[in-house]
Short mmCIF file of C-alpha atoms in Angstrom, two decimals:
data_model
loop_
_atom_site.label_atom_id
_atom_site.label_comp_id
_atom_site.label_asym_id
_atom_site.label_seq_id
_atom_site.Cartn_x
_atom_site.Cartn_y
_atom_site.Cartn_z
CA MET A 1 15.37 16.73 -29.01
CA GLN A 2 13.91 20.20 -28.89
CA GLY A 3 10.60 18.69 -27.89
CA ILE A 4 12.21 16.98 -24.93
CA LEU A 5 14.00 20.15 -23.84
CA GLU A 6 10.75 22.03 -24.13
CA THR A 7 8.87 19.61 -21.88
CA LEU A 8 11.67 19.72 -19.33
CA ARG A 9 10.89 23.40 -18.78
CA GLY A 10 8.63 24.63 -16.03
CA GLY A 11 9.61 22.33 -13.21
CA VAL A 12 9.20 19.02 -15.05
CA GLY A 13 12.96 18.43 -14.86
CA LEU A 14 12.83 19.04 -11.12
CA ILE A 15 10.08 16.43 -10.67
CA LEU A 16 11.97 13.92 -12.80
CA GLY A 17 14.93 14.51 -10.48
CA LEU A 18 12.61 13.79 -7.54
CA ILE A 19 11.41 10.55 -9.15
CA LEU A 20 15.04 9.54 -9.73
CA LEU A 21 15.83 10.32 -6.11
CA LEU A 22 12.89 8.22 -4.85
CA LEU A 23 13.98 5.31 -7.03
CA LEU A 24 17.57 5.59 -5.80
CA ILE A 25 16.38 5.60 -2.18
CA ALA A 26 14.21 2.54 -2.85
CA THR A 27 17.12 0.73 -4.50
CA PHE A 28 19.39 1.71 -1.59
CA ILE A 29 16.93 0.19 0.88
CA SER A 30 16.16 -2.94 -1.14
CA GLU A 31 19.64 -3.84 -2.40
CA LEU A 32 22.43 -1.89 -0.71
CA VAL A 33 21.32 -1.94 2.94
CA PRO A 34 20.98 -5.77 3.09
CA LYS A 35 24.36 -6.07 1.34
CA LEU A 36 26.03 -3.72 3.84
CA ARG A 37 24.61 -5.79 6.67
CA GLY A 38 25.92 -8.91 4.97
CA ARG A 39 22.48 -10.38 4.34
CA ALA A 40 20.52 -11.31 1.24
CA GLY A 41 17.84 -8.77 0.41
CA SER A 42 14.19 -9.74 0.01
CA PRO A 43 13.89 -10.97 -3.60
CA GLU A 44 10.26 -9.80 -3.66
CA LEU A 45 11.27 -6.25 -2.73
CA ILE A 46 14.22 -6.21 -5.12
CA SER A 47 12.13 -7.30 -8.12
CA ARG A 48 9.44 -4.80 -7.12
CA VAL A 49 11.90 -1.90 -7.08
CA ARG A 50 13.57 -2.99 -10.30
CA ALA A 51 10.16 -3.12 -11.97
CA TRP A 52 9.57 0.44 -10.71
CA TRP A 53 12.70 1.55 -12.59
CA VAL A 54 11.41 0.01 -15.80
CA MET A 55 7.86 1.36 -15.39
CA ALA A 56 9.00 4.85 -14.42
CA GLY A 57 11.58 4.84 -17.23
CA LEU A 58 9.05 3.85 -19.90
CA PHE A 59 6.46 6.32 -18.63
CA VAL A 60 8.87 9.25 -18.40
CA LEU A 61 10.35 8.50 -21.81
CA ALA A 62 6.92 8.28 -23.46
CA VAL A 63 5.76 11.51 -21.84
CA LEU A 64 8.91 13.44 -22.70
CA VAL A 65 9.14 12.54 -26.38
CA GLY A 66 5.97 14.44 -27.16
CA LYS A 67 2.25 14.74 -26.69
CA ARG A 68 1.35 12.18 -29.36
CA VAL A 69 3.75 9.55 -28.06
CA GLY A 70 2.48 10.15 -24.53
CA ILE A 71 -1.14 9.66 -25.62
CA ALA A 72 -0.20 6.56 -27.64
CA PHE A 73 1.57 5.14 -24.59
CA ILE A 74 -1.52 5.55 -22.39
CA MET A 75 -3.66 4.12 -25.19
CA PHE A 76 -1.42 1.04 -25.21
CA LEU A 77 -1.79 0.85 -21.43
CA SER A 78 -5.59 0.86 -21.86
CA TYR A 79 -5.26 -1.96 -24.38
CA LEU A 80 -3.13 -4.08 -22.06
CA ALA A 81 -5.46 -3.45 -19.13
CA LEU A 82 -8.61 -4.27 -21.13
CA LYS A 83 -7.00 -7.43 -22.51
CA GLU A 84 -6.03 -8.51 -19.02
CA TYR A 85 -9.56 -7.82 -17.76
CA LEU A 86 -11.27 -9.67 -20.62
CA SER A 87 -8.89 -12.61 -20.10
CA LEU A 88 -9.99 -12.89 -16.47
CA ILE A 89 -13.74 -12.55 -16.54
CA PRO A 90 -16.10 -15.42 -17.37
CA GLN A 91 -17.69 -14.94 -20.77
CA ARG A 92 -20.28 -16.54 -22.97
CA SER A 93 -18.70 -18.38 -25.90
CA ALA A 94 -21.28 -16.88 -28.23
CA ASP A 95 -19.99 -13.41 -27.36
CA ARG A 96 -16.43 -14.11 -28.45
CA LYS A 97 -16.62 -11.81 -31.46
CA VAL A 98 -18.38 -9.08 -29.49
CA LEU A 99 -15.12 -8.71 -27.60
CA LEU A 100 -13.66 -7.21 -30.78
CA TRP A 101 -16.37 -4.54 -30.57
CA ALA A 102 -15.29 -3.84 -27.02
CA TYR A 103 -11.74 -3.30 -28.24
CA LEU A 104 -13.17 -0.77 -30.67
CA ALA A 105 -13.70 1.48 -27.65
CA ILE A 106 -9.94 2.12 -27.46
CA PRO A 107 -9.36 3.80 -30.84
CA LEU A 108 -12.67 5.65 -30.49
CA GLN A 109 -11.85 7.00 -27.04
CA TYR A 110 -8.32 8.03 -27.94
CA LEU A 111 -9.32 9.52 -31.28
CA TRP A 112 -11.19 12.17 -29.31
CA VAL A 113 -8.18 12.61 -27.06
CA PHE A 114 -5.84 13.14 -30.01
CA THR A 115 -8.21 15.68 -31.55
CA GLY A 116 -9.01 17.30 -28.21
CA ARG A 117 -12.80 16.87 -28.48
CA TYR A 118 -13.84 16.86 -24.85
CA GLY A 119 -17.55 16.52 -25.59
CA MET A 120 -17.08 13.19 -27.39
CA PHE A 121 -14.25 11.95 -25.21
CA ILE A 122 -16.46 12.13 -22.13
CA ILE A 123 -19.47 10.47 -23.80
CA ILE A 124 -18.24 7.74 -26.11
CA VAL A 125 -17.78 4.95 -23.54
CA PRO A 126 -20.37 5.76 -20.87
CA VAL A 127 -23.14 6.50 -23.36
CA TYR A 128 -22.56 5.29 -26.92
CA LEU A 129 -20.76 2.03 -26.16
CA PHE A 130 -23.10 1.50 -23.22
CA LEU A 131 -25.96 1.48 -25.71
CA LEU A 132 -24.17 -0.22 -28.60
CA LEU A 133 -22.63 -3.24 -26.89
CA PRO A 134 -25.86 -4.67 -25.38
CA PHE A 135 -27.42 -4.27 -28.83
CA ARG A 136 -24.61 -6.31 -30.36
CA LEU A 137 -24.90 -8.87 -27.53
CA MET A 138 -28.63 -9.09 -28.16
CA LEU A 139 -27.94 -10.01 -31.81
CA THR A 140 -26.32 -13.26 -30.67
CA GLY A 141 -29.86 -14.23 -29.67
CA ILE A 142 -28.84 -15.73 -26.33
CA THR A 143 -30.59 -14.17 -23.35
CA GLN A 144 -29.23 -16.37 -20.60
CA ASN A 145 -26.72 -14.34 -18.56
CA PHE A 146 -27.31 -11.40 -20.90
CA LEU A 147 -27.20 -8.88 -18.08
CA ARG A 148 -24.02 -10.37 -16.67
CA ALA A 149 -22.33 -10.27 -20.07
CA SER A 150 -23.28 -6.68 -20.85
CA SER A 151 -22.46 -5.31 -17.42
CA THR A 152 -19.08 -7.04 -17.00
CA LEU A 153 -18.10 -5.86 -20.47
CA HIS A 154 -19.10 -2.29 -19.77
CA TRP A 155 -17.58 -2.23 -16.30
CA GLY A 156 -14.24 -3.23 -17.80
CA LEU A 157 -14.47 -0.60 -20.52
CA MET A 158 -15.25 2.11 -17.99
CA MET A 159 -12.27 1.11 -15.86
CA THR A 160 -9.63 0.48 -18.49
CA VAL A 161 -10.62 2.82 -21.32
CA PHE A 162 -12.78 5.62 -19.91
CA CYS A 163 -11.01 6.10 -16.57
CA LEU A 164 -7.45 5.58 -17.79
CA GLY A 165 -8.22 7.73 -20.84
CA HIS A 166 -8.40 10.76 -18.57
CA LEU A 167 -4.65 10.51 -18.08
CA ALA A 168 -4.18 11.08 -21.80
CA TYR A 169 -6.64 13.96 -21.96
CA LEU A 170 -4.55 15.86 -19.41
CA LEU A 171 -1.91 16.15 -22.14
CA VAL A 172 -4.21 18.05 -24.49
CA LEU A 173 -5.63 20.51 -21.96
CA PRO A 174 -4.57 24.10 -22.72
CA PRO A 175 -1.57 24.93 -20.51
CA LEU A 176 -2.19 27.16 -17.49
CA HIS A 177 1.33 26.51 -16.17
CA PRO A 178 4.66 26.35 -18.01
CA ALA A 179 4.79 22.58 -17.30
CA GLY A 180 1.54 22.19 -19.29
CA GLY A 181 -0.29 18.87 -19.61
CA VAL A 182 2.88 16.91 -18.90
CA GLY A 183 3.01 18.58 -15.49
CA LEU A 184 -0.59 17.57 -14.69
CA LEU A 185 0.01 14.00 -15.84
CA LEU A 186 3.22 13.66 -13.84
CA TYR A 187 1.44 15.11 -10.82
CA VAL A 188 -1.46 12.67 -10.68
CA VAL A 189 0.68 9.64 -11.55
CA LEU A 190 3.44 10.49 -9.07
CA VAL A 191 1.01 11.33 -6.24
CA THR A 192 -1.04 8.15 -6.84
CA GLN A 193 1.91 5.78 -7.09
CA PHE A 194 3.67 7.44 -4.16
CA ASN A 195 0.51 6.97 -2.11
CA ASP A 196 0.42 3.25 -2.97
CA VAL A 197 3.95 2.85 -1.68
CA ALA A 198 3.44 5.12 1.35
CA GLN A 199 0.29 3.22 2.37
CA TYR A 200 2.08 -0.08 1.93
CA VAL A 201 5.14 1.00 3.94
CA SER A 202 3.22 2.61 6.82
CA GLY A 203 0.81 -0.33 6.85
CA LYS A 204 3.74 -2.74 7.15
CA SER A 205 5.30 -0.63 9.91
CA PHE A 206 2.32 0.35 12.07
CA GLY A 207 -0.68 -1.56 10.68
CA LYS A 208 -3.05 -2.99 13.29
CA HIS A 209 -6.70 -2.18 12.62
CA LYS A 210 -8.00 -3.73 9.43
CA ILE A 211 -10.40 -1.66 7.30
CA VAL A 212 -11.99 -4.29 5.05
CA PRO A 213 -10.63 -7.65 6.24
CA GLN A 214 -12.94 -9.70 3.97
CA VAL A 215 -11.69 -7.91 0.85
CA SER A 216 -8.09 -6.90 1.44
CA PRO A 217 -6.68 -8.10 4.77
CA GLY A 218 -3.46 -6.15 4.30
CA LYS A 219 -5.21 -2.76 4.38
CA THR A 220 -5.20 -1.05 7.77
CA TRP A 221 -6.29 2.31 9.13
CA GLU A 222 -2.70 3.01 10.17
CA GLY A 223 -1.48 2.34 6.63
CA PHE A 224 -4.23 4.44 5.10
CA ILE A 225 -3.72 7.44 7.36
CA GLY A 226 0.08 7.26 7.33
CA GLY A 227 0.04 7.06 3.56
CA LEU A 228 -2.44 9.90 3.34
CA ILE A 229 -0.30 12.24 5.45
CA CYS A 230 2.91 11.50 3.51
CA THR A 231 1.08 11.85 0.20
CA ALA A 232 -0.65 15.09 1.20
CA VAL A 233 2.74 16.63 2.01
CA LEU A 234 4.13 15.55 -1.35
CA ALA A 235 1.00 16.74 -3.18
CA VAL A 236 1.19 20.22 -1.65
CA VAL A 237 4.96 20.59 -2.08
CA ILE A 238 5.13 19.63 -5.75
CA ALA A 239 1.85 21.31 -6.82
CA PRO A 240 3.36 24.78 -7.53
CA VAL A 241 6.31 23.22 -9.36
CA ILE A 242 4.30 21.54 -12.16
CA THR A 243 0.62 22.52 -11.81
CA PRO A 244 -1.48 25.68 -11.74
CA LEU A 245 -3.09 24.51 -8.46
CA SER A 246 -3.35 26.93 -5.53
CA VAL A 247 -2.24 25.81 -2.08
CA TRP A 248 -5.85 25.15 -1.03
CA GLU A 249 -6.60 23.16 -4.13
CA ALA A 250 -3.41 21.16 -3.66
CA LEU A 251 -4.34 20.49 -0.04
CA ILE A 252 -7.79 19.22 -1.01
CA LEU A 253 -6.26 17.00 -3.70
CA GLY A 254 -3.61 15.84 -1.23
CA VAL A 255 -6.42 14.33 0.86
CA LEU A 256 -8.78 13.42 -2.00
CA LEU A 257 -6.30 11.53 -4.20
CA PRO A 258 -5.00 9.14 -1.49
CA ALA A 259 -8.57 8.42 -0.36
CA VAL A 260 -9.77 7.77 -3.91
CA GLY A 261 -6.64 5.75 -4.70
CA PHE A 262 -7.34 3.57 -1.69
CA ILE A 263 -10.91 3.02 -2.89
CA GLY A 264 -9.61 1.99 -6.31
CA ASP A 265 -7.15 -0.42 -4.78
CA VAL A 266 -9.68 -2.24 -2.58
CA THR A 267 -12.39 -2.19 -5.26
CA MET A 268 -10.09 -4.02 -7.66
CA SER A 269 -9.23 -6.38 -4.80
CA ALA A 270 -12.93 -7.18 -4.52
CA VAL A 271 -13.06 -7.88 -8.27
CA LYS A 272 -10.03 -10.18 -8.09
CA ARG A 273 -11.54 -11.95 -5.08
CA ASP A 274 -14.76 -12.46 -7.00
CA LEU A 275 -12.77 -13.96 -9.89
CA GLY A 276 -10.72 -16.10 -7.50
CA VAL A 277 -7.31 -14.73 -8.51
CA LYS A 278 -4.65 -13.07 -6.39
CA ASP A 279 -3.02 -11.06 -9.17
CA ALA A 280 -4.54 -10.08 -12.49
CA SER A 281 -1.51 -11.57 -14.26
CA SER A 282 2.23 -12.01 -13.74
CA MET A 283 3.32 -9.48 -16.34
CA ILE A 284 5.23 -7.11 -14.04
CA PRO A 285 7.66 -8.88 -11.67
CA GLY A 286 6.72 -8.20 -8.04
CA HIS A 287 3.62 -6.22 -8.99
CA GLY A 288 1.32 -8.71 -10.70
CA GLY A 289 -0.44 -7.49 -13.82
CA ILE A 290 -1.21 -4.13 -15.38
CA LEU A 291 -4.54 -3.99 -13.53
CA ASP A 292 -2.77 -4.56 -10.22
CA ARG A 293 -0.50 -1.58 -10.90
CA VAL A 294 -3.07 0.87 -12.26
CA ASP A 295 -5.99 -0.02 -9.95
CA SER A 296 -5.67 3.14 -7.86
CA LEU A 297 -4.82 5.23 -10.92
CA MET A 298 -8.07 4.18 -12.62
CA PHE A 299 -9.91 5.93 -9.78
CA THR A 300 -7.64 8.92 -9.19
CA ALA A 301 -7.26 9.86 -12.88
CA PRO A 302 -10.91 10.82 -13.56
CA VAL A 303 -11.35 12.40 -10.11
CA PHE A 304 -8.23 14.52 -10.53
CA PHE A 305 -9.23 15.40 -14.07
CA HIS A 306 -12.69 16.59 -13.11
CA PHE A 307 -11.39 18.45 -10.10
CA ILE A 308 -9.09 20.59 -12.20
CA TYR A 309 -11.49 20.77 -15.14
CA TYR A 310 -14.22 22.09 -12.87
CA PHE A 311 -12.35 24.25 -10.36
CA VAL A 312 -9.18 25.28 -12.20
CA TYR A 313 -10.05 25.37 -15.90
CA GLY A 314 -13.74 26.11 -16.07
CA PRO A 315 -15.33 28.89 -14.08
CA TYR A 316 -17.28 26.12 -12.31
CA ARG A 317 -18.65 24.57 -15.47
CA MET B 1 6.60 -41.79 -48.42
CA PRO B 2 7.84 -38.44 -49.81
CA ASP B 3 10.85 -36.73 -48.32
CA SER B 4 8.61 -35.02 -45.76
CA ASP B 5 10.13 -36.81 -42.78
CA SER B 6 13.63 -35.50 -43.29
CA ALA B 7 12.83 -32.14 -44.93
CA GLY B 8 13.71 -29.78 -42.11
CA PRO B 9 12.62 -26.22 -41.52
CA HIS B 10 14.14 -23.46 -43.62
CA PRO B 11 17.52 -22.63 -42.00
CA TRP B 12 17.07 -18.88 -41.66
CA LEU B 13 13.50 -18.13 -42.79
CA ARG B 14 12.03 -19.94 -39.78
CA PRO B 15 14.04 -18.07 -37.08
CA LEU B 16 13.38 -14.82 -38.94
CA PHE B 17 9.66 -15.61 -39.20
CA PHE B 18 9.46 -16.27 -35.46
CA ALA B 19 11.63 -13.32 -34.40
CA ALA B 20 9.96 -10.78 -36.69
CA VAL B 21 6.36 -11.97 -36.97
CA ILE B 22 5.20 -14.66 -34.56
CA ARG B 23 6.84 -13.52 -31.32
CA PRO B 24 5.82 -9.83 -31.59
CA ALA B 25 2.31 -10.84 -32.68
CA LEU B 26 1.89 -13.26 -29.79
CA LEU B 27 3.33 -10.78 -27.31
CA LEU B 28 1.40 -7.66 -28.38
CA GLY B 29 -1.69 -9.23 -29.90
CA PHE B 30 -2.26 -11.74 -27.13
CA GLY B 31 0.25 -11.53 -24.31
CA LEU B 32 1.99 -14.53 -22.80
CA GLY B 33 2.02 -15.78 -19.24
CA VAL B 34 4.58 -18.59 -18.98
CA ARG B 35 5.27 -20.62 -15.84
CA HIS B 36 8.47 -22.63 -15.29
CA ARG B 37 9.99 -21.57 -18.60
CA GLU B 38 13.35 -22.90 -17.36
CA ARG B 39 11.99 -26.47 -17.48
CA LEU B 40 11.65 -26.38 -21.25
CA PRO B 41 14.48 -28.44 -22.83
CA GLN B 42 16.56 -26.45 -25.30
CA THR B 43 18.49 -29.47 -26.60
CA GLY B 44 17.15 -32.77 -27.90
CA PRO B 45 16.26 -35.46 -28.03
CA ALA B 46 13.08 -34.73 -26.13
CA ILE B 47 9.34 -35.13 -26.55
CA VAL B 48 7.26 -32.10 -25.57
CA VAL B 49 3.59 -32.94 -25.05
CA ALA B 50 0.75 -30.42 -24.81
CA ASN B 51 -3.02 -30.17 -24.88
CA HIS B 52 -4.50 -28.92 -28.16
CA ASN B 53 -7.12 -26.21 -28.61
CA SER B 54 -6.13 -23.97 -31.45
CA HIS B 55 -3.87 -23.42 -34.43
CA LEU B 56 -2.04 -20.99 -32.19
CA ASP B 57 -0.86 -23.86 -29.94
CA THR B 58 2.03 -24.85 -32.20
CA LEU B 59 3.11 -21.24 -32.75
CA LEU B 60 3.01 -20.54 -29.02
CA LEU B 61 5.00 -23.67 -28.15
CA LEU B 62 7.61 -22.93 -30.81
CA SER B 63 7.96 -19.32 -29.66
CA LEU B 64 8.86 -20.50 -26.15
CA PHE B 65 12.15 -21.94 -27.42
CA ARG B 66 15.27 -19.84 -27.81
CA LEU B 67 15.84 -18.83 -31.44
CA GLY B 68 19.11 -20.80 -31.47
CA ALA B 69 17.37 -23.95 -30.25
CA LEU B 70 14.43 -23.53 -32.62
CA ARG B 71 16.45 -25.22 -35.40
CA THR B 72 15.93 -28.65 -33.86
CA VAL B 73 12.31 -28.29 -32.73
CA ARG B 74 9.86 -30.26 -34.86
CA PRO B 75 6.08 -30.21 -34.27
CA ALA B 76 4.10 -33.16 -35.50
CA ALA B 77 1.29 -32.19 -37.88
CA ALA B 78 -1.46 -34.16 -39.58
CA ALA B 79 -0.51 -34.84 -43.19
CA ASP B 80 -4.17 -35.10 -44.25
CA TYR B 81 -4.79 -31.56 -42.99
CA PHE B 82 -1.53 -29.65 -43.51
CA GLY B 83 -0.05 -31.64 -46.37
CA LYS B 84 -2.89 -31.07 -48.83
CA SER B 85 -2.14 -27.99 -50.89
CA GLY B 86 1.29 -26.81 -51.95
CA ALA B 87 1.32 -23.46 -50.16
CA VAL B 88 0.08 -24.80 -46.83
CA ARG B 89 2.50 -27.68 -47.11
CA TRP B 90 5.41 -25.30 -47.83
CA VAL B 91 4.57 -23.10 -44.83
CA THR B 92 4.02 -26.12 -42.57
CA GLN B 93 7.35 -27.67 -43.49
CA ASN B 94 9.59 -24.63 -43.91
CA LEU B 95 8.28 -21.99 -41.50
CA ILE B 96 6.69 -24.21 -38.88
CA GLY B 97 9.22 -26.98 -39.44
CA ALA B 98 6.57 -29.63 -38.95
CA ILE B 99 6.90 -33.34 -39.52
CA LEU B 100 3.84 -34.54 -41.41
CA ILE B 101 2.19 -37.63 -39.97
CA GLU B 102 -0.29 -39.92 -41.73
CA ARG B 103 -3.09 -40.15 -39.18
CA HIS B 104 -5.18 -42.70 -41.06
CA ALA B 105 -3.93 -45.91 -42.56
CA GLU B 106 -4.18 -45.54 -46.32
CA GLY B 107 -6.08 -48.18 -48.29
CA GLY B 108 -4.83 -51.20 -46.44
CA ARG B 109 -1.19 -50.17 -46.98
CA ARG B 110 0.23 -50.33 -43.49
CA THR B 111 2.80 -47.62 -42.99
CA ASP B 112 4.28 -46.78 -39.61
CA PRO B 113 2.95 -43.30 -38.77
CA LEU B 114 5.46 -42.79 -35.97
CA ALA B 115 8.54 -43.62 -38.05
CA PRO B 116 9.32 -39.98 -39.03
CA LEU B 117 9.08 -38.91 -35.35
CA SER B 118 11.35 -41.76 -34.31
CA ALA B 119 13.84 -40.68 -36.93
CA ALA B 120 13.73 -37.10 -35.64
CA LEU B 121 14.42 -38.27 -32.08
CA LEU B 122 17.33 -40.36 -33.31
CA ARG B 123 18.69 -37.21 -35.00
CA GLY B 124 18.59 -35.54 -31.59
CA GLU B 125 15.64 -33.25 -32.35
CA ILE B 126 12.87 -32.04 -30.04
CA VAL B 127 9.46 -33.38 -31.09
CA LEU B 128 6.27 -31.46 -30.21
CA LEU B 129 3.23 -33.68 -29.91
CA PHE B 130 -0.47 -33.06 -29.30
CA PRO B 131 -1.68 -36.51 -28.20
CA GLU B 132 -5.35 -35.49 -28.38
CA GLY B 133 -4.84 -35.84 -32.10
CA THR B 134 -7.19 -32.99 -32.90
CA ARG B 135 -8.33 -29.63 -31.59
CA GLY B 136 -11.44 -30.33 -29.57
CA LYS B 137 -13.86 -28.09 -27.76
CA PRO B 138 -12.26 -24.85 -26.52
CA GLU B 139 -10.35 -25.25 -23.27
CA VAL B 140 -11.46 -28.86 -22.70
CA ARG B 141 -8.77 -31.51 -22.75
CA GLU B 142 -9.77 -34.70 -24.51
CA ALA B 143 -8.40 -38.15 -23.76
CA PHE B 144 -4.93 -38.73 -25.18
CA LYS B 145 -4.44 -41.20 -28.00
CA THR B 146 -1.84 -43.94 -27.66
CA GLY B 147 0.67 -42.55 -30.20
CA LEU B 148 2.64 -40.85 -27.46
CA ALA B 149 2.97 -44.08 -25.44
CA HIS B 150 4.08 -46.00 -28.55
CA LEU B 151 6.70 -43.37 -29.34
CA SER B 152 7.95 -43.24 -25.77
CA ARG B 153 8.18 -47.02 -25.62
CA ARG B 154 10.54 -46.99 -28.59
CA HIS B 155 12.67 -44.27 -26.95
CA PRO B 156 12.45 -44.93 -23.20
CA ASP B 157 15.47 -42.73 -22.45
CA VAL B 158 14.06 -39.64 -24.17
CA PRO B 159 12.46 -37.27 -21.60
CA VAL B 160 8.75 -36.53 -22.04
CA ILE B 161 7.99 -32.95 -20.97
CA PRO B 162 4.32 -32.09 -20.33
CA VAL B 163 3.05 -28.59 -21.13
CA ALA B 164 -0.38 -27.15 -20.31
CA LEU B 165 -1.75 -24.47 -22.61
CA ARG B 166 -4.70 -22.25 -21.83
CA GLY B 167 -6.52 -19.28 -23.31
CA LEU B 168 -5.85 -20.21 -26.91
CA GLY B 169 -9.20 -21.91 -27.29
CA HIS B 170 -10.84 -18.55 -26.54
CA ALA B 171 -8.45 -16.41 -28.56
CA LEU B 172 -8.74 -18.58 -31.69
CA PRO B 173 -10.89 -21.71 -31.30
CA LYS B 174 -11.40 -24.38 -33.92
CA GLY B 175 -13.49 -23.19 -36.82
CA GLU B 176 -12.85 -19.48 -36.19
CA TRP B 177 -10.58 -17.34 -38.33
CA ILE B 178 -10.59 -13.99 -36.52
CA PRO B 179 -8.33 -13.96 -33.46
CA VAL B 180 -9.50 -12.01 -30.40
CA PRO B 181 -6.78 -10.40 -28.22
CA LEU B 182 -6.73 -12.37 -24.96
CA ASN B 183 -3.89 -13.51 -22.76
CA LEU B 184 -2.38 -16.92 -23.48
CA TYR B 185 -0.90 -19.08 -20.75
CA ALA B 186 1.55 -21.96 -20.70
CA ALA B 187 2.92 -24.02 -17.81
CA ILE B 188 5.84 -26.38 -18.31
CA GLY B 189 6.21 -29.48 -16.13
CA GLU B 190 8.94 -31.86 -15.02
CA ALA B 191 9.70 -34.84 -17.25
CA VAL B 192 7.26 -37.76 -16.88
CA GLU B 193 8.91 -41.15 -16.25
CA SER B 194 8.68 -43.42 -19.29
CA ASP B 195 6.77 -46.69 -18.75
CA PRO B 196 7.52 -49.07 -21.67
CA LYS B 197 5.45 -51.87 -20.12
CA ASN B 198 2.16 -50.12 -19.49
CA LYS B 199 0.88 -47.84 -22.23
CA GLN B 200 -2.25 -46.89 -20.37
CA ALA B 201 -0.53 -46.04 -17.10
CA PHE B 202 2.01 -43.89 -18.92
CA THR B 203 -0.65 -42.03 -20.92
CA GLN B 204 -2.63 -41.40 -17.76
CA ALA B 205 0.49 -40.12 -15.98
CA VAL B 206 1.08 -37.59 -18.74
CA GLU B 207 -2.58 -36.56 -18.72
CA ALA B 208 -2.47 -36.12 -14.94
CA ALA B 209 0.72 -34.04 -15.20
CA ILE B 210 -0.89 -31.72 -17.74
CA ASP B 211 -4.06 -31.41 -15.68
CA ALA B 212 -1.99 -30.50 -12.62
CA LEU B 213 -0.10 -27.84 -14.61
CA ASP B 214 -3.39 -26.56 -15.97
CA ALA B 215 -4.62 -26.03 -12.41
CA GLU B 216 -1.69 -23.62 -11.89
CA LEU B 217 -2.89 -21.37 -14.71
CA PRO B 218 -5.45 -18.58 -14.40
CA THR B 219 -8.79 -19.82 -15.57
CA ALA B 220 -11.73 -17.91 -16.91
CA VAL B 221 -14.52 -20.37 -17.50
CA TRP B 222 -16.71 -19.52 -20.47
CA ASP B 223 -20.25 -20.73 -20.85
#
């Protein structure tokens, strides 16, 4: 209980209030407005918003209980995302057991998060597993499609374990603001998810000029720019409440995070298109799978992390 | 014949086993994607038919039923495989609730292998059947044997519900003992019309129904 009260200090409570407000507005639009007009609401939108309540609730609860629970929650997210990825990609039957080695990346990565060893955390997947997994694949003795097997495996690990792992490492950074690591984590998650919604809404309202029609026909310049402006405002307004960012830093991130989030979104669309699926799974009603929900976060998390690690924490390390 | 045909699952150990062990393990260790869950019958008599890839198939199918309905769900299992040793036999009968079937005619003595399943249907139970008879190559459906058509001919009014299963042949294929965490998928179809006159046509209709359901499921082709 004391732990929860402690994390609520330093503006975190205020941001949770903001999240609650956003969810209430979304529910008002999806369920109450159609009812007041005497019409049935869009079931797609209703299930989407309801899933937001569940996702936001679980996330906030996990983050508030304590650092360890928060890290464990993100670790579980990595596991679900990796499992979803490995279930989608074509594999070689001979490599079936090598997949267990790939799962080994999760405890290894998060061990260094729990113990706060930045030097290992940043190296274990991109270097050690990058070298180890092809070695293990080689031991199966099958060279046909060897390169495909090793690169798809490593690409998935980078996305689901290395990139998402940065969210967890925010929690163990030494606090420069009373909101501490929880504040940083809430910031990047809220800004990224808000941008997804803002891009979607402004794309639906004003969208005309498609950006990458072959990959993601729903993405338009109007949606991208509208989302970026809304998100930048949010990013600058909430930065002083829960982060040590200066106004300039917040402004840069307010432009950088929506742009990077967009790239993550369309990159995962390209992957899904390659695999011939629309959604990675049907786990979250209205949203698809875990990968569909965290696609932009997988890109914004490491970029945000390195931005603050380089400019805010380190004297330009 | 021993009492295996009427010996039902353990009254509270089986629901407990599924609620506390199998369902959490399937959900967290593998993850389930189920389509048209509402089509699954929760009261018997009914015949539920699925393709067979893995030992996990039976556990997955059983875990799709409500705990309250589980009492009457009886998978068919090969007596020569699951009825051998005492411990396996106990688990198969009490926790899985399986009805043991003699696949091969024994030494000229002609017993009716389908009799125990018929009896279960007459008791109003739900019978789970894998008409391929055995787990084949991972994720490849083999031709169905005629047992299903024979059983359906005896009970033309009992609905036959096709189910397509996928992913289990990668997560735990035949001959492997270490499961790999991968998503498992199931799609449940509408009842297939019984055809007492034409065994072959009926079998093919069920096969076609399962293939169509399979096409609805996400597929990752392994080479």
